CSV table of C-alpha atoms in Angstrom, one decimal:
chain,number,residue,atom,x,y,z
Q,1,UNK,CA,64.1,-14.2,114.7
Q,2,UNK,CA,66.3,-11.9,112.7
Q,3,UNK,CA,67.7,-15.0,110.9
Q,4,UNK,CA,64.3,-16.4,109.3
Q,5,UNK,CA,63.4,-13.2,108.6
Q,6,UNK,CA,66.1,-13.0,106.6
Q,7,UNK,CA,65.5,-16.2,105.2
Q,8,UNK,CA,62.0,-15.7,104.8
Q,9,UNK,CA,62.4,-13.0,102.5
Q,10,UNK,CA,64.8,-15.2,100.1
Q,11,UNK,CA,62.6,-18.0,99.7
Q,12,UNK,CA,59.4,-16.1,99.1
Q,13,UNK,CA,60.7,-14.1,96.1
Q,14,UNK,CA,60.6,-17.3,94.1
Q,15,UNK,CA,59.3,-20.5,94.2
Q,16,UNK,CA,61.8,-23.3,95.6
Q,17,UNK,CA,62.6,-25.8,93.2
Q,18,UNK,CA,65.7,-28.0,94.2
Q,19,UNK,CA,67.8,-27.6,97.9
Q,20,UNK,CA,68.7,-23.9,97.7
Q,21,UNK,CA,72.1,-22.9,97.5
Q,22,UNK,CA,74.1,-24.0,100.9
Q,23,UNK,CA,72.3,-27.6,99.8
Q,24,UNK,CA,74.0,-28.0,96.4
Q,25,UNK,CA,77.0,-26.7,97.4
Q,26,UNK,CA,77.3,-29.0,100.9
Q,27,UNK,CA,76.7,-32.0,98.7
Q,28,UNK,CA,78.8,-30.9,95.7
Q,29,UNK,CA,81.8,-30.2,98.6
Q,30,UNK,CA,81.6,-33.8,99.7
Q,31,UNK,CA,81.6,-34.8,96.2
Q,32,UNK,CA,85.0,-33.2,96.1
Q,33,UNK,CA,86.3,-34.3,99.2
Q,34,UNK,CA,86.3,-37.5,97.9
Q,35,UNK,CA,87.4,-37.1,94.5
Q,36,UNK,CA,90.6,-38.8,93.4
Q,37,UNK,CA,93.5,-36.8,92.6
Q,38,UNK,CA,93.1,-37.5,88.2
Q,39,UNK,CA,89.5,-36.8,88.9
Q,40,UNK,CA,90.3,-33.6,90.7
Q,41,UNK,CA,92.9,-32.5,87.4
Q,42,UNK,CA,90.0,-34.2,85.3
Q,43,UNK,CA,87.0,-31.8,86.9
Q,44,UNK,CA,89.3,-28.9,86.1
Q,45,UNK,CA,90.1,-29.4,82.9
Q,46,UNK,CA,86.2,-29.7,82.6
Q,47,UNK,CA,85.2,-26.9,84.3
Q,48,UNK,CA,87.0,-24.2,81.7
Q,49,UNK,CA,85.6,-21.0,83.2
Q,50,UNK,CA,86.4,-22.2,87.3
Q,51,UNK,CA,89.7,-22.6,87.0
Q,52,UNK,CA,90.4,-20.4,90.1
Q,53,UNK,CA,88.6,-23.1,91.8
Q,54,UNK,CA,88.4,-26.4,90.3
Q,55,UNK,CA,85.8,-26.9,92.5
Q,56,UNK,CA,82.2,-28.5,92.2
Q,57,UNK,CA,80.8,-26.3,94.5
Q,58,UNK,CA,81.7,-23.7,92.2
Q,59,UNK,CA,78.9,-24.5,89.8
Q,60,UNK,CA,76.6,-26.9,92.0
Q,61,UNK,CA,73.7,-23.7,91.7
Q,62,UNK,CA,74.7,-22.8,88.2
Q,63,UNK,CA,71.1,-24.7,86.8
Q,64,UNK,CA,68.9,-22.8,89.3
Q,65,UNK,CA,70.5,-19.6,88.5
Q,66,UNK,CA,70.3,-19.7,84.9
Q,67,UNK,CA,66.4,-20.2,85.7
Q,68,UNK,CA,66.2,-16.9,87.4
Q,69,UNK,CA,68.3,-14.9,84.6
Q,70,UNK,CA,65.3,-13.2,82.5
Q,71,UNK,CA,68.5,-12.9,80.0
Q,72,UNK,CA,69.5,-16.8,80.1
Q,73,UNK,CA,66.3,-18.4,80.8
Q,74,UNK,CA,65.0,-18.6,76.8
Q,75,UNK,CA,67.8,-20.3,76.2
Q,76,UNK,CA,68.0,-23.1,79.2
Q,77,UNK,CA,64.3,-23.4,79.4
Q,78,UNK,CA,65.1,-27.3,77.9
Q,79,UNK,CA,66.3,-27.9,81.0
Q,80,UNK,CA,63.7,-27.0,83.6
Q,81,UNK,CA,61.6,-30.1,83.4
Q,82,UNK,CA,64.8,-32.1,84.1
Q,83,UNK,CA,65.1,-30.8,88.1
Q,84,UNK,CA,62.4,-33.6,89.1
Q,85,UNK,CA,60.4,-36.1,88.2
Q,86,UNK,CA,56.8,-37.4,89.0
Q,87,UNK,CA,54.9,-40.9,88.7
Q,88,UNK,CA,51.7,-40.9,87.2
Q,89,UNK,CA,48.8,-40.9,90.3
Q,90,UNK,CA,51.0,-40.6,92.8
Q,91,UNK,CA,49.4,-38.9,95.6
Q,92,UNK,CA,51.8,-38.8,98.7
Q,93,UNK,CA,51.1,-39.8,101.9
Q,94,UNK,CA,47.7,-42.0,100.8
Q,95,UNK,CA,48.6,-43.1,97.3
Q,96,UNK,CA,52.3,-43.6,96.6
Q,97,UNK,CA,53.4,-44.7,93.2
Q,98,UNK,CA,57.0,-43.8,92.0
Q,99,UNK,CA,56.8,-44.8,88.7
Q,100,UNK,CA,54.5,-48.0,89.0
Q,101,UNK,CA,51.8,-46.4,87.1
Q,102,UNK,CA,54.2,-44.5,84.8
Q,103,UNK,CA,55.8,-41.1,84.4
Q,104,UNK,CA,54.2,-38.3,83.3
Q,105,UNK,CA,57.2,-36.7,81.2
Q,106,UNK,CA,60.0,-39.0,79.9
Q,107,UNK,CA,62.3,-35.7,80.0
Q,108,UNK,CA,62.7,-35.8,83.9
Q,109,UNK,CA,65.9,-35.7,86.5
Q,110,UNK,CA,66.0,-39.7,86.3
Q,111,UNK,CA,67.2,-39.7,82.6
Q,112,UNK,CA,69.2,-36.5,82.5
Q,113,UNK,CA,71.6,-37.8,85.5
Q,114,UNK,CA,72.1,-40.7,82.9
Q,115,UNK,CA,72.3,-38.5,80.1
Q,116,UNK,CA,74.4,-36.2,82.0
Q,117,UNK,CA,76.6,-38.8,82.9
Q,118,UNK,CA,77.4,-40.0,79.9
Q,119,UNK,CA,78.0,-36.5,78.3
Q,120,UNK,CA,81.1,-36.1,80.8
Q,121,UNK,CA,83.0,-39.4,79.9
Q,122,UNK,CA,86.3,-38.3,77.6
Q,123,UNK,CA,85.1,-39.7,74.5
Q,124,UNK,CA,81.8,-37.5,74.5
Q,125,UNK,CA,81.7,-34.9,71.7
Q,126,UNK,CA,78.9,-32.7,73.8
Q,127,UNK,CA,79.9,-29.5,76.1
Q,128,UNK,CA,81.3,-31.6,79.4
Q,129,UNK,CA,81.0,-28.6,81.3
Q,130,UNK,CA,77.7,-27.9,81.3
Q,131,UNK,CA,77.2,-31.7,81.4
Q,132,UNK,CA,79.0,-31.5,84.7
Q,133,UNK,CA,77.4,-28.3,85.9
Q,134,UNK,CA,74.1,-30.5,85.8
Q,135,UNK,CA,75.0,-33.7,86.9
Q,136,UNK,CA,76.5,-31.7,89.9
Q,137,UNK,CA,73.2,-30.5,90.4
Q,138,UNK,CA,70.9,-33.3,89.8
Q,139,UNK,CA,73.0,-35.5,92.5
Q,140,UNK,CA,71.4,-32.7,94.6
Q,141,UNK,CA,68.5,-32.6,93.7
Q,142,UNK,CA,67.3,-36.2,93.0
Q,143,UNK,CA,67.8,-36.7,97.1
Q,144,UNK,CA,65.4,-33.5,97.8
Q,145,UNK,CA,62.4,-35.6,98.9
Q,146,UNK,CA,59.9,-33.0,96.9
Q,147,UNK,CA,61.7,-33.7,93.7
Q,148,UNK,CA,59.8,-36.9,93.6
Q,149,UNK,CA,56.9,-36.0,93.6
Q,150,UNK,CA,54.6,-33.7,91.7
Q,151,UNK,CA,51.6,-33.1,93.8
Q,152,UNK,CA,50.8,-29.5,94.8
Q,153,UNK,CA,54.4,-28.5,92.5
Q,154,UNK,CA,56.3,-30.7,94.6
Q,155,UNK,CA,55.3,-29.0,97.8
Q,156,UNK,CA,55.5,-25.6,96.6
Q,157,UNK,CA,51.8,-25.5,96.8
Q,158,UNK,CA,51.2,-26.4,100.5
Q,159,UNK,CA,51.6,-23.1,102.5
Q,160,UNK,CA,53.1,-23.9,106.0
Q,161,UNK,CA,54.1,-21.4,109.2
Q,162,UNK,CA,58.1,-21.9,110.1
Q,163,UNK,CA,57.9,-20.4,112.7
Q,164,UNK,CA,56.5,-16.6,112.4
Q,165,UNK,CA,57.0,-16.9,108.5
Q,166,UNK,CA,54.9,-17.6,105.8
Q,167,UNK,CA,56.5,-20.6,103.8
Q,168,UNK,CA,55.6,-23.3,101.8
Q,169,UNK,CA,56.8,-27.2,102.6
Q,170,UNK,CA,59.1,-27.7,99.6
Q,171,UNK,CA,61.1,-23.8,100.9
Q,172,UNK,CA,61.0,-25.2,104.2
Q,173,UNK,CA,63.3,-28.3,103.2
Q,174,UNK,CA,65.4,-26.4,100.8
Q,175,UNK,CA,66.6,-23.5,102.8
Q,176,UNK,CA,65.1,-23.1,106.4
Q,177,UNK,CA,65.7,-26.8,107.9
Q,178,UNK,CA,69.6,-25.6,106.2
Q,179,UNK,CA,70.2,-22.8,107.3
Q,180,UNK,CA,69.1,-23.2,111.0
Q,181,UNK,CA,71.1,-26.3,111.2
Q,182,UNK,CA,74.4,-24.1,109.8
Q,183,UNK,CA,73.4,-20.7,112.0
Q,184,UNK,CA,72.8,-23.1,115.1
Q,185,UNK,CA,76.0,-25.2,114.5
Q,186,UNK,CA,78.3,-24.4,117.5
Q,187,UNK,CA,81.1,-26.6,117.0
Q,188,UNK,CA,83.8,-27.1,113.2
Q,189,UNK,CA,83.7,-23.3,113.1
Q,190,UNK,CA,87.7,-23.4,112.8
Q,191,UNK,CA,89.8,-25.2,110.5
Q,192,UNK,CA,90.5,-28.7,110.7
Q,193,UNK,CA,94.2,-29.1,112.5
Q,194,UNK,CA,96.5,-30.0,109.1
Q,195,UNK,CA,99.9,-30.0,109.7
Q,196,UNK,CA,101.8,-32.4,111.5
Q,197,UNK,CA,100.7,-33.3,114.8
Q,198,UNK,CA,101.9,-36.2,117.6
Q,199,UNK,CA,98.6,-36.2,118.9
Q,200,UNK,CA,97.0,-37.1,115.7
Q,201,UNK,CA,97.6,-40.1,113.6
Q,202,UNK,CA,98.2,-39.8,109.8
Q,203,UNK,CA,95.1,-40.9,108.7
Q,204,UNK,CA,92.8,-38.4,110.6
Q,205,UNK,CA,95.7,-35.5,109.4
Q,206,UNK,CA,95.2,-37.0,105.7
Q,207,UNK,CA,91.2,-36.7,106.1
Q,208,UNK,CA,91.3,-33.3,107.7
Q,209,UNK,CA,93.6,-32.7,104.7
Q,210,UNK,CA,90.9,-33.7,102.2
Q,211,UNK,CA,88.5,-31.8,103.9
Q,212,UNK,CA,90.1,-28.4,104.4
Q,213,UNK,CA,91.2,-28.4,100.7
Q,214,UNK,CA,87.9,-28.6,99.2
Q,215,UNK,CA,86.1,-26.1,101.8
Q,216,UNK,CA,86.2,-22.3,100.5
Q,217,UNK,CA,85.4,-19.9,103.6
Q,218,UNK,CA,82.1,-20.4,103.5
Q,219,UNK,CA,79.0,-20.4,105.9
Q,220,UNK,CA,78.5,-23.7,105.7
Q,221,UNK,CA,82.0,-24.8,106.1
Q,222,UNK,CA,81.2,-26.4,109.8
Q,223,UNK,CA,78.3,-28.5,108.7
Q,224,UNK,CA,80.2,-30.0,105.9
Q,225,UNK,CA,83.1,-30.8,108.4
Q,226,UNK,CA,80.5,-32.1,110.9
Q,227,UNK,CA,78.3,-34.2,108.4
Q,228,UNK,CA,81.8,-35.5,106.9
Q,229,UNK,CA,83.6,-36.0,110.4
Q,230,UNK,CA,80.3,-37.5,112.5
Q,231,UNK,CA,78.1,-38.5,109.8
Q,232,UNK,CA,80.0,-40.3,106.9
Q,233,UNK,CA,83.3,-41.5,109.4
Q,234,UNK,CA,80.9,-41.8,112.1
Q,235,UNK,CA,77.1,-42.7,111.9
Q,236,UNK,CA,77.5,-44.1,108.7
Q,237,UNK,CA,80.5,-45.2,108.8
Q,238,UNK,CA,80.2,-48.3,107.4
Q,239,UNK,CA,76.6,-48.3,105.2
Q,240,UNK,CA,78.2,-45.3,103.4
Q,241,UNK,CA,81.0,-47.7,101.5
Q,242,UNK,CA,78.3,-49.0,100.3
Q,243,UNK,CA,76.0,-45.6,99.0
Q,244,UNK,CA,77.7,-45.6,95.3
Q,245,UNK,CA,77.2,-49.1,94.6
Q,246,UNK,CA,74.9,-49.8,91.5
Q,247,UNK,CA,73.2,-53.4,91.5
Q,248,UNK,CA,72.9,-52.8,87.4
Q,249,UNK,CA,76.4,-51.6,86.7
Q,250,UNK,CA,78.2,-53.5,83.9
Q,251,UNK,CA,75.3,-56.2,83.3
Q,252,UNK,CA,74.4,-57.1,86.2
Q,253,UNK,CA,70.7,-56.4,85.5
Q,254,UNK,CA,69.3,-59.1,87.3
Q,255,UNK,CA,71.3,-58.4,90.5
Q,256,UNK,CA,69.4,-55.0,90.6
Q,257,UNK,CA,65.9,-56.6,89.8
Q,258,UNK,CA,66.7,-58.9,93.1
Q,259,UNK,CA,67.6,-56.5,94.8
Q,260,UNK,CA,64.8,-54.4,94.4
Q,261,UNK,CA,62.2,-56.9,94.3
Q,262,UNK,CA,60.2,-56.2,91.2
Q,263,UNK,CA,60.9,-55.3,87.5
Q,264,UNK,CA,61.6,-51.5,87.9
Q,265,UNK,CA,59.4,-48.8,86.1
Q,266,UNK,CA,62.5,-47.1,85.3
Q,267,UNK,CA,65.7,-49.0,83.9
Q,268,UNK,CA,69.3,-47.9,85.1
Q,269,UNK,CA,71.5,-48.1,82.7
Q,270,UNK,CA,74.7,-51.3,82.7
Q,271,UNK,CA,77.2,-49.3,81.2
Q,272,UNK,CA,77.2,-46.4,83.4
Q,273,UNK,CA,78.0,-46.1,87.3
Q,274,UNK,CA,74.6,-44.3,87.9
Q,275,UNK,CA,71.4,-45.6,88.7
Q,276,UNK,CA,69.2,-42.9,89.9
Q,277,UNK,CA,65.8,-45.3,90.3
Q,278,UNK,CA,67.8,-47.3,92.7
Q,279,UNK,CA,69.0,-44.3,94.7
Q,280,UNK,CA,66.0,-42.3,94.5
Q,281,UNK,CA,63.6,-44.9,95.5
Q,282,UNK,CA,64.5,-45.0,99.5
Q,283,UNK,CA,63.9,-41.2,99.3
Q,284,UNK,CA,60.6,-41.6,97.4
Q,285,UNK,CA,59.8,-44.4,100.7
Q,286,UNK,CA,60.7,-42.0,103.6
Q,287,UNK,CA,58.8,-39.0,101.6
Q,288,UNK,CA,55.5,-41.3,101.7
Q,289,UNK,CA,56.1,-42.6,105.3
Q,290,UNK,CA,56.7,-39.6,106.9
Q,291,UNK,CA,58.3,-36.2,105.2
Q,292,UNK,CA,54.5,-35.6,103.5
Q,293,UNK,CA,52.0,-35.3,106.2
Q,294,UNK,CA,48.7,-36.2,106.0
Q,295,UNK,CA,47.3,-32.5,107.4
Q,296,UNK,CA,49.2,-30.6,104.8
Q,297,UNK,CA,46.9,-29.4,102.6
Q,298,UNK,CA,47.8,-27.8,98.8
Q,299,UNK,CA,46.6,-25.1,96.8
Q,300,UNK,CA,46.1,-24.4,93.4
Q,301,UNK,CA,47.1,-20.9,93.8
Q,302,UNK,CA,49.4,-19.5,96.6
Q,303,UNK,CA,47.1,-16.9,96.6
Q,304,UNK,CA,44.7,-18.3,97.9
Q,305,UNK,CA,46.9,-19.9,101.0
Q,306,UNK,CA,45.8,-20.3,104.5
Q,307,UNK,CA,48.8,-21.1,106.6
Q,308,UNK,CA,47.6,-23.0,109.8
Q,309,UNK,CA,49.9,-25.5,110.1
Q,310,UNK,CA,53.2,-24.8,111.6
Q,311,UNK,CA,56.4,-26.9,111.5
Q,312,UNK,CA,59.2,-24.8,113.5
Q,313,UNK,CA,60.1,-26.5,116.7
Q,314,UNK,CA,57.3,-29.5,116.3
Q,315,UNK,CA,57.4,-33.2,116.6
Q,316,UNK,CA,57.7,-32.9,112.7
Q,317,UNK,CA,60.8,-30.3,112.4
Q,318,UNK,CA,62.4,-32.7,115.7
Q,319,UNK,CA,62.2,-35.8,113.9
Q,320,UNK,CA,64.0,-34.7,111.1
Q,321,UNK,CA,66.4,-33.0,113.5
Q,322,UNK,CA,67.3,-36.3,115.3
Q,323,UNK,CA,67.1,-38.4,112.5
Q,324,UNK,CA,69.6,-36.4,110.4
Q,325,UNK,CA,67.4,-36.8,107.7
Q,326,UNK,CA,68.5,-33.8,105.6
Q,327,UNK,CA,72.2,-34.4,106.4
Q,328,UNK,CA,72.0,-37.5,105.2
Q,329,UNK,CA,70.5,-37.0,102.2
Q,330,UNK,CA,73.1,-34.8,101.8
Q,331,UNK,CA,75.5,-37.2,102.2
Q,332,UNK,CA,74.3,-39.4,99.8
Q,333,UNK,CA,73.9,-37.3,97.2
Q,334,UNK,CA,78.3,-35.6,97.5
Q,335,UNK,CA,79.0,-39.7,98.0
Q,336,UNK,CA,77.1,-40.5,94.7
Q,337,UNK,CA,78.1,-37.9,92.6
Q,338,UNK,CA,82.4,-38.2,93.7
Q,339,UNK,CA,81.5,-42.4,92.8
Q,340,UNK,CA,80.4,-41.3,89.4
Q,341,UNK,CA,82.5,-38.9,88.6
Q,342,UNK,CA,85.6,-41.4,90.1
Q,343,UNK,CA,84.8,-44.2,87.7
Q,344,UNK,CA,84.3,-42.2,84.8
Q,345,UNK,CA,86.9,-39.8,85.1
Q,346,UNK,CA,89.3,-41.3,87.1
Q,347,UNK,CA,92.9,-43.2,86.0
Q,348,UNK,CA,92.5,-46.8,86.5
Q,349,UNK,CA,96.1,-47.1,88.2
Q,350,UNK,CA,94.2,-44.8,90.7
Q,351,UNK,CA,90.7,-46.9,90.8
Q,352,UNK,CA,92.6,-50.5,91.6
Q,353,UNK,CA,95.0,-48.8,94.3
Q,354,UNK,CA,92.6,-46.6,96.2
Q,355,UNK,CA,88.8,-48.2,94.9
Q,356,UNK,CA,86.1,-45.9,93.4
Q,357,UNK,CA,85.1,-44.2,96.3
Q,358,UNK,CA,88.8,-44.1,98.4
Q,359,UNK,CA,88.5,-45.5,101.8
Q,360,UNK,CA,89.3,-42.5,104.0
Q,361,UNK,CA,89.7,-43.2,107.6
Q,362,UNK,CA,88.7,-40.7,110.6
Q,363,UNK,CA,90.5,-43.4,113.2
């Protein structure tokens, strides 16, 4: 009880806008699991103040943090519209549109992941760290289900009970659905066995490897280890070669409009390996079928909230659990962004030998 107390008091000082914290880091930490080793030395080079690091996770928050410094936020409040993005009449669960009917803002996450993207490639002549700092984040962001959808602020307007605390849906997938999962996760608490071992073959000692080199003491060490050990080399083991893969990438246009079934509302673009319409419109699907519930009703002030409808330890919260919904989306996200940032930044010795998004093995 201590624990979402804890929590409670966070997520209530300020409105939730993207996964908190532990999310963007857990997915910027796969990212960098599966970097390739001249994208590793490219990302430092790149990230000119984290040098200590070199790691993503390092600056996956950065953009919500610069919203909530009164002495930065004048000067990155460009950026706030880019976190999300929201169809025109789209009214989740009854009325879903992604896009169909329009946008209402052209400046929105779908177009600043491509713009983003393309300001990291070597030949750009903008600031690649902050370009990074953002893509980083809007991988993260763009597979938040409520960052699809504008309705009540993305969630933040439908006051919900987690358990004894008084929340909002959009907190409740950023941090509590999290951090439970990390403070109830019993097993990964220690290292991953790295050195050489008879009982383990190289290529499970060359993934723990991987894994142990891009984790940095932190509390949610374990869940990465378990969402990378039983979820992408496990569950997904074999859909998740397949996560990074964009149907538009160098002209193939009409592969992506097959695909999809329809003449998109938003166009990826051909010359980039990122095509955030394609990856966020699964995430869109589930929001409508099942994350947005049809008793949760919004607000137009939190002030006037009545919170009757509680989602700790219900059919809702389970479903989620044994579904691995957020995991995934995890996942998929820290899988995205390391493909991107791969076949931009990446040798292309190291891209023929190993493939965009190296194969690497838990058997």
């Amino acid at each position: 009880m201590r624990l979402f107390a804890i929590i409670s008091t966070a997520i209530l000082a300020t409105p939730a806008w993207s996964w908190g914290s532990e999310g963007h880091k857990i997915t910027a930490t796969i990212a960098q699991i599966h970097l390739l080793p001249s994208a590793r030395e490219a990302v430092c080079s790149i990230l000119k103040q984290n040098l200590t690091t070199c790691n993503l996770a390092s600056v996956a928050s950065w953009p919500d943090e610069i919203k909530k410094d009164k002495k930065l936020s004048d000067k990155w409040k460009w950026s706030f519209g880019l976190h999300f993005v929201n169809g025109v009449d789209d009214n989740p669960p009854k009325d879903c549109s992604f896009g169909t009917k329009g946008w209402t803002s052209p400046n929105n996450i779908l177009t600043a992941t491509v713009n983003m993207t393309r300001n990291i490639q070597p030949s750009s002549s903008v600031d690649r760290d902050i370009s990074l700092r953002f893509l980083t984040h809007f991988l993260g962001d763009i597979h938040q289900p409520f960052h699809g959808a504008g309705l009540f602020k993305g969630a933040n307007n439908i006051p919900v009970l987690y358990g004894d605390n008084k929340t909002n849906v959009h907190a409740v997938w950023d941090d509590f659905l999290i951090l439970k999962r990390i403070n109830l996760l019993t097993n990964y608490t220690s290292p991953l066995p790295t050195n050489l071992n008879l009982t383990l073959s190289p290529s499970v000692l060359a993934l723990n490897r991987r894994i142990e080199s891009a984790l940095t003491g932190s509390n949610y060490d374990p869940l990465v280890r378990w969402i990378v050990l039983e979820g992408i080399y496990g569950w997904w083991g074999i859909e998740h070669q397949d996560w990074a893969i964009c149907p538009q990438y160098k002209g193939r246009r009409e592969i992506s409009q097959l695909v999809l079934g329809f003449e998109p509302p938003f166009e990826d673009p051909t010359d980039l390996p990122v095509c955030p319409y394609y990856w966020a419109t699964p995430t869109h699907e589930i929001l409508c079928g099942f994350i947005w519930r049809p008793d949760f009703k919004g607000v137009e002030d939190m002030k006037d909230a009545e919170y009757t409808v509680q989602l700790n330890g219900t059919e809702y919260t389970g479903r989620i659990h044994d579904e691995k919904l957020v995991e995934k989306q995890l996942a998929l996200g820290g899988i995205r962004l390391a493909g991107i940032i791969n076949e931009v930044l990446a040798t292309e010795e190291e891209k023929l030998e190993f493939g965009v998004l190296p194969s690497l093995s838990a058997s």
